[in-house]
Short mmCIF file of C-alpha atoms and ligand atoms in Angstrom, two decimals:
data_model
loop_
_atom_site.label_atom_id
_atom_site.label_comp_id
_atom_site.label_asym_id
_atom_site.label_seq_id
_atom_site.Cartn_x
_atom_site.Cartn_y
_atom_site.Cartn_z
CA MET A 432 290.78 299.30 -61.90
CA SER A 433 293.29 296.28 -59.69
CA GLN A 434 291.14 293.46 -57.97
CA THR A 435 292.72 293.45 -54.51
CA SER A 436 293.08 290.65 -52.56
CA ILE A 437 291.62 291.08 -49.74
CA SER A 438 288.82 288.49 -49.38
CA LYS A 439 285.31 289.23 -48.12
CA THR A 440 282.25 287.38 -47.65
CA ARG A 441 279.24 290.02 -48.52
CA ILE A 442 276.79 287.94 -46.16
CA SER A 443 277.32 289.24 -42.41
CA ARG A 444 278.03 285.90 -39.89
CA LYS A 445 274.72 287.15 -38.74
CA ALA A 446 272.59 286.68 -41.47
CA ALA A 447 274.17 283.21 -42.78
CA SER A 448 273.56 281.80 -39.18
CA PHE A 449 270.03 281.68 -39.59
CA THR A 450 267.65 280.21 -42.24
CA GLU A 451 264.70 281.59 -44.14
CA SER A 452 261.10 281.69 -42.17
CA VAL A 453 259.84 277.60 -42.58
CA ILE A 454 256.30 278.65 -42.21
CA ARG A 455 255.74 281.66 -44.95
CA GLU A 456 258.13 278.72 -46.89
CA MET A 457 255.49 276.28 -46.36
CA SER A 458 252.46 279.01 -47.48
CA ARG A 459 254.79 279.43 -50.70
CA GLU A 460 254.91 275.55 -51.24
CA ALA A 461 250.92 275.26 -50.15
CA VAL A 462 250.03 277.65 -53.40
CA LYS A 463 252.42 275.93 -55.35
CA HIS A 464 251.06 272.74 -55.07
CA GLY A 465 247.25 274.15 -54.41
CA ALA A 466 247.22 272.27 -51.05
CA VAL A 467 244.82 274.18 -48.51
CA ASN A 468 247.11 276.16 -46.20
CA LEU A 469 246.87 275.24 -42.14
CA GLY A 470 250.59 276.14 -42.40
CA GLN A 471 251.01 280.37 -41.62
CA GLY A 472 248.73 281.79 -38.88
CA PHE A 473 246.77 284.13 -40.60
CA PRO A 474 242.99 283.94 -41.30
CA ASP A 475 241.09 283.29 -44.28
CA TRP A 476 238.59 285.65 -43.54
CA ALA A 477 237.48 289.00 -44.48
CA ALA A 478 238.59 291.14 -41.26
CA PRO A 479 235.14 293.17 -39.24
CA GLU A 480 234.55 295.86 -41.57
CA ASP A 481 233.90 298.68 -38.86
CA ILE A 482 237.24 298.43 -38.69
CA LYS A 483 237.93 298.15 -41.92
CA ARG A 484 236.05 301.55 -42.54
CA LYS A 485 237.83 303.56 -39.76
CA ALA A 486 241.50 302.57 -41.55
CA GLN A 487 239.31 303.50 -45.01
CA GLU A 488 238.13 307.31 -42.83
CA ALA A 489 241.15 307.78 -41.79
CA ILE A 490 243.13 307.55 -45.27
CA ALA A 491 240.63 309.80 -46.14
CA ALA A 492 241.16 311.99 -43.20
CA ASP A 493 244.06 312.48 -44.62
CA HIS A 494 246.23 310.62 -41.52
CA ASN A 495 248.89 310.05 -44.24
CA GLN A 496 251.99 310.97 -43.67
CA TYR A 497 254.83 309.63 -40.63
CA ALA A 498 253.48 309.17 -36.98
CA VAL A 499 255.13 310.08 -34.09
CA THR A 500 257.59 307.93 -34.30
CA TRP A 501 256.45 305.90 -31.01
CA GLY A 502 253.04 306.06 -31.97
CA VAL A 503 249.73 307.79 -32.96
CA LYS A 504 248.24 309.93 -29.33
CA GLU A 505 244.99 308.33 -29.59
CA PHE A 506 246.16 305.00 -30.03
CA ARG A 507 248.75 304.82 -27.41
CA ASP A 508 245.86 305.89 -25.57
CA ALA A 509 243.25 303.37 -26.55
CA ILE A 510 246.11 300.30 -25.97
CA ALA A 511 246.09 302.32 -22.18
CA LYS A 512 242.96 302.02 -21.29
CA LYS A 513 242.47 298.64 -22.85
CA THR A 514 245.50 297.63 -20.94
CA MET A 515 243.55 298.67 -17.49
CA TRP A 516 240.41 297.28 -19.08
CA TYR A 517 241.42 293.58 -19.23
CA LEU A 518 244.91 293.04 -17.45
CA GLY A 519 244.41 295.50 -14.46
CA LEU A 520 247.57 297.37 -15.50
CA ASP A 521 248.00 301.37 -14.94
CA ILE A 522 250.36 302.52 -18.19
CA ASP A 523 250.95 305.83 -19.09
CA PRO A 524 251.13 305.86 -22.62
CA GLU A 525 253.31 309.31 -22.70
CA SER A 526 256.28 306.53 -21.53
CA GLU A 527 255.46 303.18 -21.43
CA ILE A 528 253.99 302.69 -24.49
CA THR A 529 255.72 302.30 -28.34
CA VAL A 530 253.84 300.94 -31.63
CA THR A 531 255.53 299.43 -33.70
CA CYS A 532 255.24 297.15 -37.02
CA GLY A 533 253.39 294.46 -35.67
CA SER A 534 254.77 292.09 -32.35
CA THR A 535 257.58 291.45 -34.88
CA GLU A 536 259.42 294.59 -34.67
CA GLY A 537 258.11 294.90 -31.18
CA MET A 538 260.28 292.02 -30.09
CA ILE A 539 263.31 292.53 -31.79
CA ALA A 540 263.28 295.98 -30.94
CA ALA A 541 262.98 295.24 -27.02
CA MET A 542 265.62 292.86 -27.60
CA MET A 543 268.03 294.56 -29.28
CA ALA A 544 267.54 298.19 -26.56
CA THR A 545 268.67 296.10 -24.16
CA VAL A 546 270.25 292.49 -24.69
CA ASP A 547 274.74 292.90 -25.01
CA PRO A 548 276.70 290.76 -26.79
CA GLY A 549 276.88 287.19 -24.38
CA ASP A 550 274.09 288.41 -22.72
CA GLU A 551 272.04 285.23 -22.68
CA VAL A 552 268.48 285.11 -23.05
CA VAL A 553 265.95 281.53 -21.97
CA VAL A 554 263.78 280.60 -24.41
CA PHE A 555 261.39 277.88 -23.78
CA GLU A 556 261.07 275.12 -26.84
CA PRO A 557 259.55 274.12 -29.19
CA PHE A 558 259.53 278.39 -29.53
CA TYR A 559 257.55 280.99 -32.13
CA GLU A 560 260.25 280.41 -34.88
CA ASN A 561 261.16 284.26 -34.90
CA TYR A 562 262.78 284.42 -31.51
CA ALA A 563 265.45 282.08 -33.13
CA PRO A 564 266.94 285.43 -35.32
CA ASP A 565 265.72 287.58 -33.06
CA ALA A 566 268.45 286.23 -30.46
CA ILE A 567 271.06 286.02 -33.11
CA LEU A 568 270.74 289.22 -35.04
CA SER A 569 269.89 290.95 -30.95
CA ASP A 570 273.37 289.66 -30.23
CA ALA A 571 272.25 287.31 -27.19
CA THR A 572 273.00 283.54 -26.20
CA PRO A 573 269.83 281.58 -26.36
CA VAL A 574 269.72 279.09 -23.61
CA HIS A 575 266.89 276.53 -24.64
CA VAL A 576 264.64 274.54 -21.78
CA PRO A 577 261.76 272.20 -23.44
CA LEU A 578 258.18 272.04 -22.59
CA TYR A 579 257.55 268.33 -22.23
CA ARG A 580 253.98 267.06 -23.75
CA THR A 581 251.97 265.60 -20.49
CA ASP A 582 248.30 264.37 -19.88
CA ASN A 583 248.41 267.41 -18.11
CA GLY A 584 249.33 269.49 -21.60
CA PHE A 585 252.50 271.07 -21.49
CA VAL A 586 255.18 271.44 -18.72
CA PHE A 587 258.45 272.62 -18.04
CA ASP A 588 261.10 270.90 -15.64
CA ARG A 589 261.45 273.56 -12.32
CA GLU A 590 265.33 272.10 -12.24
CA GLU A 591 265.63 272.63 -15.61
CA LEU A 592 264.59 275.92 -15.63
CA LYS A 593 265.87 276.74 -12.40
CA SER A 594 269.60 275.77 -13.87
CA ALA A 595 269.31 277.67 -16.89
CA PHE A 596 269.53 281.10 -15.19
CA SER A 597 272.71 282.45 -14.29
CA GLU A 598 274.62 285.97 -13.97
CA ARG A 599 274.65 285.88 -17.46
CA THR A 600 270.64 285.92 -17.90
CA LYS A 601 269.82 288.60 -19.54
CA ALA A 602 266.18 287.81 -20.10
CA ILE A 603 263.71 284.94 -20.29
CA ILE A 604 260.76 284.86 -23.11
CA ILE A 605 257.87 283.72 -22.82
CA CYS A 606 255.13 283.30 -25.55
CA ASN A 607 251.62 283.38 -23.35
CA PRO A 608 249.55 281.91 -24.80
CA ASN A 609 251.86 279.62 -26.20
CA ASN A 610 252.40 279.45 -30.55
CA PRO A 611 252.56 276.54 -30.52
CA THR A 612 252.25 274.20 -28.17
CA GLY A 613 248.60 275.74 -26.87
CA LYS A 614 249.93 276.02 -23.54
CA VAL A 615 248.51 278.71 -20.95
CA PHE A 616 250.93 279.66 -18.55
CA THR A 617 249.38 278.99 -14.81
CA ARG A 618 249.68 282.01 -12.13
CA ASP A 619 252.00 279.54 -10.24
CA GLU A 620 254.17 279.39 -13.19
CA LEU A 621 254.52 282.67 -14.14
CA GLU A 622 255.49 283.03 -10.02
CA PHE A 623 258.01 280.61 -10.23
CA ILE A 624 259.58 282.03 -13.86
CA ALA A 625 258.91 285.92 -11.38
CA ASP A 626 261.18 284.48 -9.23
CA LEU A 627 263.81 283.27 -11.21
CA CYS A 628 263.72 287.10 -12.57
CA LYS A 629 264.12 288.62 -9.68
CA GLU A 630 266.61 286.09 -8.12
CA HIS A 631 268.97 287.05 -11.49
CA GLN A 632 268.13 290.53 -12.28
CA ALA A 633 266.97 289.79 -15.33
CA LEU A 634 264.16 290.73 -17.31
CA CYS A 635 261.28 288.85 -18.98
CA PHE A 636 259.45 289.85 -22.95
CA THR A 637 256.19 288.07 -22.59
CA ASP A 638 254.62 287.83 -26.12
CA GLU A 639 250.83 287.87 -25.42
CA ILE A 640 249.47 288.30 -28.82
CA TYR A 641 247.01 285.36 -28.26
CA GLU A 642 245.48 286.73 -25.32
CA HIS A 643 241.90 286.85 -25.93
CA ILE A 644 242.32 283.37 -27.54
CA THR A 645 241.92 280.75 -24.84
CA TYR A 646 239.67 278.05 -23.86
CA SER A 647 238.93 275.22 -21.25
CA ALA A 648 241.43 272.00 -21.76
CA GLU A 649 238.41 270.04 -22.02
CA GLU A 650 236.12 270.15 -24.93
CA ASP A 651 234.48 272.42 -23.23
CA GLY A 652 233.97 274.35 -20.37
CA ASP A 653 235.31 278.38 -19.13
CA PRO A 654 237.78 279.47 -20.90
CA LEU A 655 241.67 279.83 -18.64
CA GLU A 656 242.54 282.92 -17.69
CA HIS A 657 245.26 284.66 -19.26
CA ILE A 658 247.23 286.33 -16.94
CA SER A 659 250.44 288.78 -17.77
CA MET A 660 253.17 288.49 -16.88
CA ALA A 661 253.52 291.63 -15.81
CA THR A 662 250.96 292.03 -13.07
CA ILE A 663 252.82 289.22 -11.33
CA GLU A 664 254.11 290.74 -7.80
CA GLY A 665 257.78 292.65 -8.80
CA MET A 666 257.39 291.93 -12.39
CA ARG A 667 255.97 294.95 -13.55
CA ASP A 668 259.12 297.16 -13.95
CA ARG A 669 261.20 293.78 -15.04
CA THR A 670 258.67 293.31 -18.11
CA VAL A 671 258.31 293.86 -21.77
CA ILE A 672 254.50 293.23 -23.11
CA VAL A 673 254.43 292.62 -26.98
CA ASN A 674 251.47 292.55 -28.46
CA SER A 675 249.45 293.38 -31.32
CA LEU A 676 246.59 293.70 -33.80
CA SER A 677 247.16 290.96 -35.76
CA LYS A 678 245.19 288.37 -34.34
CA THR A 679 242.64 289.81 -31.80
CA TYR A 680 241.51 291.77 -34.99
CA SER A 681 242.20 288.99 -37.54
CA VAL A 682 244.56 292.11 -39.88
CA THR A 683 247.98 290.10 -39.85
CA GLY A 684 248.98 292.16 -42.63
CA TRP A 685 247.92 295.31 -41.27
CA ARG A 686 251.43 295.48 -39.08
CA VAL A 687 250.97 297.16 -36.43
CA GLY A 688 251.87 296.18 -32.82
CA TYR A 689 252.81 297.73 -29.94
CA CYS A 690 255.56 297.17 -26.55
CA ILE A 691 254.70 297.94 -23.57
CA ALA A 692 257.36 298.34 -20.67
CA ALA A 693 258.82 300.84 -17.66
CA PRO A 694 259.59 304.41 -19.07
CA ASP A 695 263.20 303.56 -19.50
CA ILE A 696 263.07 300.10 -21.59
CA THR A 697 260.96 302.30 -23.33
CA SER A 698 263.10 305.21 -24.38
CA ALA A 699 265.58 302.57 -25.56
CA ILE A 700 263.10 301.09 -27.44
CA ARG A 701 261.76 303.52 -28.96
CA LYS A 702 265.26 304.86 -30.32
CA VAL A 703 265.88 301.30 -31.82
CA HIS A 704 262.38 301.70 -32.79
CA ASP A 705 263.24 304.85 -34.44
CA PHE A 706 266.16 304.20 -36.90
CA LEU A 707 264.57 300.87 -37.44
CA THR A 708 261.34 301.87 -39.70
CA VAL A 709 260.33 305.38 -38.32
CA GLY A 710 257.16 304.88 -37.47
CA ALA A 711 254.20 301.79 -37.79
CA ALA A 712 251.48 302.80 -40.89
CA ASN A 713 249.36 306.32 -39.05
CA PRO A 714 245.79 305.27 -40.78
CA LEU A 715 245.99 301.89 -39.38
CA GLN A 716 247.12 303.03 -36.06
CA HIS A 717 244.15 304.79 -35.94
CA ALA A 718 241.94 301.95 -37.34
CA GLY A 719 244.29 300.30 -34.31
CA ALA A 720 242.93 303.14 -31.52
CA TYR A 721 238.81 302.09 -32.79
CA ALA A 722 239.26 298.55 -33.07
CA MET A 723 241.27 298.55 -28.63
CA SER A 724 237.97 300.47 -28.05
CA LEU A 725 235.29 297.67 -29.40
CA PRO A 726 232.92 296.52 -26.28
CA PRO A 727 234.21 293.50 -24.29
CA GLY A 728 231.29 291.14 -26.19
CA TYR A 729 233.59 291.03 -29.05
CA TYR A 730 236.33 289.09 -27.45
CA VAL A 731 234.20 286.64 -26.12
CA GLU A 732 232.25 286.18 -30.04
CA LEU A 733 236.03 285.68 -30.76
CA GLN A 734 236.77 283.12 -28.34
CA LYS A 735 233.62 280.91 -28.90
CA GLU A 736 234.42 281.11 -32.72
CA TYR A 737 237.69 280.00 -31.86
CA LEU A 738 236.48 277.12 -29.48
CA ARG A 739 234.25 275.84 -32.15
CA LYS A 740 237.26 275.20 -34.92
CA ARG A 741 239.60 274.38 -32.54
CA ASN A 742 237.53 271.45 -31.55
CA PHE A 743 236.61 269.65 -35.20
CA ILE A 744 240.49 270.31 -35.99
CA VAL A 745 241.22 268.63 -32.87
CA ASN A 746 238.97 265.41 -33.78
CA VAL A 747 238.99 265.30 -37.13
CA LEU A 748 243.19 264.84 -36.75
CA ARG A 749 242.72 262.39 -33.55
CA GLU A 750 240.35 260.32 -36.08
CA THR A 751 242.65 260.41 -38.92
CA GLY A 752 245.64 258.75 -36.71
CA PHE A 753 247.03 261.68 -35.39
CA LYS A 754 248.36 262.31 -31.11
CA CYS A 755 247.15 265.59 -30.26
CA ASP A 756 245.71 267.12 -27.08
CA TYR A 757 243.06 270.19 -27.44
CA PRO A 758 245.49 273.21 -26.73
CA GLU A 759 244.74 275.66 -24.42
CA GLY A 760 245.01 278.86 -26.21
CA ALA A 761 246.25 280.12 -29.30
CA TYR A 762 245.25 278.56 -32.71
CA TYR A 763 247.41 275.96 -33.78
CA VAL A 764 247.48 272.34 -32.91
CA MET A 765 251.19 270.53 -32.25
CA ALA A 766 250.44 267.20 -33.40
CA ASP A 767 252.29 263.86 -33.23
CA ILE A 768 252.74 261.97 -36.99
CA SER A 769 254.21 258.52 -35.50
CA GLU A 770 251.65 256.74 -36.72
CA PHE A 771 252.11 257.36 -40.30
CA GLY A 772 255.65 255.64 -40.15
CA PHE A 773 257.87 258.61 -41.74
CA PRO A 774 261.19 258.67 -40.89
CA ASN A 775 260.65 262.95 -40.50
CA ASP A 776 258.73 265.34 -40.26
CA ILE A 777 259.92 267.53 -43.23
CA GLU A 778 259.56 263.88 -45.35
CA PHE A 779 255.88 263.61 -43.50
CA THR A 780 255.26 267.46 -44.60
CA LYS A 781 256.55 267.15 -47.91
CA HIS A 782 253.70 263.90 -48.36
CA LEU A 783 250.96 266.14 -46.77
CA ILE A 784 251.40 268.79 -49.25
CA ARG A 785 251.77 267.38 -52.60
CA GLY A 786 250.76 264.65 -52.11
CA ILE A 787 247.47 264.81 -49.68
CA GLY A 788 246.69 268.74 -50.42
CA VAL A 789 247.42 270.17 -47.01
CA ALA A 790 250.20 272.34 -45.78
CA VAL A 791 251.50 272.44 -42.28
CA VAL A 792 254.47 273.31 -40.81
CA PRO A 793 257.24 270.79 -40.15
CA GLY A 794 257.63 270.07 -35.95
CA SER A 795 261.10 270.92 -36.14
CA SER A 796 260.89 274.39 -37.30
CA PHE A 797 260.18 275.30 -33.53
CA TYR A 798 263.23 272.97 -31.88
CA HIS A 799 267.08 274.26 -31.85
CA GLU A 800 267.63 270.87 -32.19
CA PRO A 801 265.92 269.52 -35.28
CA SER A 802 265.25 265.72 -34.16
CA MET A 803 263.46 267.14 -31.30
CA GLY A 804 260.91 267.83 -33.31
CA SER A 805 260.83 265.27 -35.73
CA GLN A 806 257.93 263.47 -35.20
CA LEU A 807 255.35 267.02 -34.86
CA VAL A 808 253.81 268.56 -37.39
CA ARG A 809 251.65 271.79 -36.46
CA PHE A 810 248.53 272.36 -37.55
CA CYS A 811 246.90 275.96 -37.56
CA PHE A 812 242.80 276.57 -37.43
CA CYS A 813 242.13 280.00 -37.93
CA LYS A 814 240.49 279.44 -41.29
CA LYS A 815 237.01 279.43 -42.46
CA ASP A 816 234.24 276.30 -41.94
CA GLU A 817 235.06 274.91 -45.66
CA THR A 818 238.74 275.51 -45.37
CA LEU A 819 239.02 273.41 -42.27
CA GLU A 820 235.88 271.00 -43.91
CA ALA A 821 237.92 270.90 -47.25
CA ALA A 822 241.48 269.66 -45.08
CA ALA A 823 239.77 267.20 -43.45
CA GLU A 824 238.01 265.50 -46.10
CA ARG A 825 242.26 265.76 -47.97
CA LEU A 826 242.93 264.10 -44.55
CA ALA A 827 241.06 261.74 -44.79
CA LYS A 828 243.22 260.14 -47.25
CA LEU A 829 245.77 259.22 -44.97
CA ARG A 830 244.12 257.26 -42.68
N1 PLP B 1330 254.11 285.87 -32.03
C1 PLP B 1330 253.91 285.12 -32.10
C2 PLP B 1330 253.81 284.20 -30.69
C3 PLP B 1330 253.52 284.27 -33.62
O1 PLP B 1330 252.19 283.61 -33.30
C4 PLP B 1330 252.97 285.46 -34.78
C5 PLP B 1330 252.41 284.98 -35.40
O2 PLP B 1330 252.25 283.97 -36.14
C6 PLP B 1330 253.88 286.86 -34.42
C7 PLP B 1330 254.65 287.51 -32.66
C8 PLP B 1330 253.98 287.73 -35.53
O3 PLP B 1330 252.96 288.85 -34.79
P1 PLP B 1330 252.82 290.25 -35.81
O4 PLP B 1330 251.93 290.09 -37.37
O5 PLP B 1330 251.94 290.98 -34.97
O6 PLP B 1330 254.01 290.60 -36.30
#
């Protein structure tokens, strides 16, 4: 066969325009160098026995074929009931919930269902790294607004946020509680964002997978209240809540999440979701229905455990020479490395993994402009006490 003179690239411009996940890469590096992995956000303890048993029972009961594409009814009913209990939101499981393969699929399906080429999506930074490829894959143009570290935690400048909104703004992404900063948005902040959304007829995609993991901003005290954007006046209809079983029930490998949105948006999300994945694992949705029905005490215990771990790691990091605050939510600490005299976060991370034996995520991977994160790294503390203690012992070598 003769070769044509047409030159075609084998890789799409979209796929070529973002890199592999730095977070997942750091996990592979940790394994390679035998480092304690405080990089990727997954618990290293056993998932709850009763939840695992429910999954085994669901397989034995032969829930093994495709489920309804938008999710097992029993699971959607349980999501609606729990959302009523926790957020006070009345959700119709028949028309407002789509079960997805993790919140990862939920976020991209929601964006692909609502965003057109050229639409702008406002994103706070530092951001959870998936949002950047999500924007590219869904043809959105991201507009970044910084979160600044202050004595009162991470805050945004209201004028900057206001000027990020325009007639081209289709949506804003918020992550609340926030990965990587640990910020928990206050009601006042959410109302300010909501007013901008209403004024510009914009949607809000709110990633709330850490909704049950909040703390006081001090070492002790009552945990801050998680407020969902969907509960702010006038936002119920223009908010897509993205959530999942991953963090709340310590089953990140199950890949079961969900989107809650108004019926017209849900119909569009369901179409995108169907052709992307057909559906999430059927037996695990049955176990999810059980998990979602756990009593309030489960969440109280979860918070207590994480508070203990948060205080331990922040104190260790401060003693080692990192500058960092107590995060208000989620299970990460963004730590300033400027005391250690490294040219950037990548060099520091390499030294930490190879020389000290602790894996973290370089701060630059959370910014669109890498230099903004060049003196930051992210530590994750959803790890067993012995893992955190082993990390502390190794970090002592940095002093
Ligand atoms: N959203 C945020 C903010 C995360 O931190 C993570 C995981 O670390 C995810 C989404 C991914 O969640 P899932 O396992 O539900 O896809």
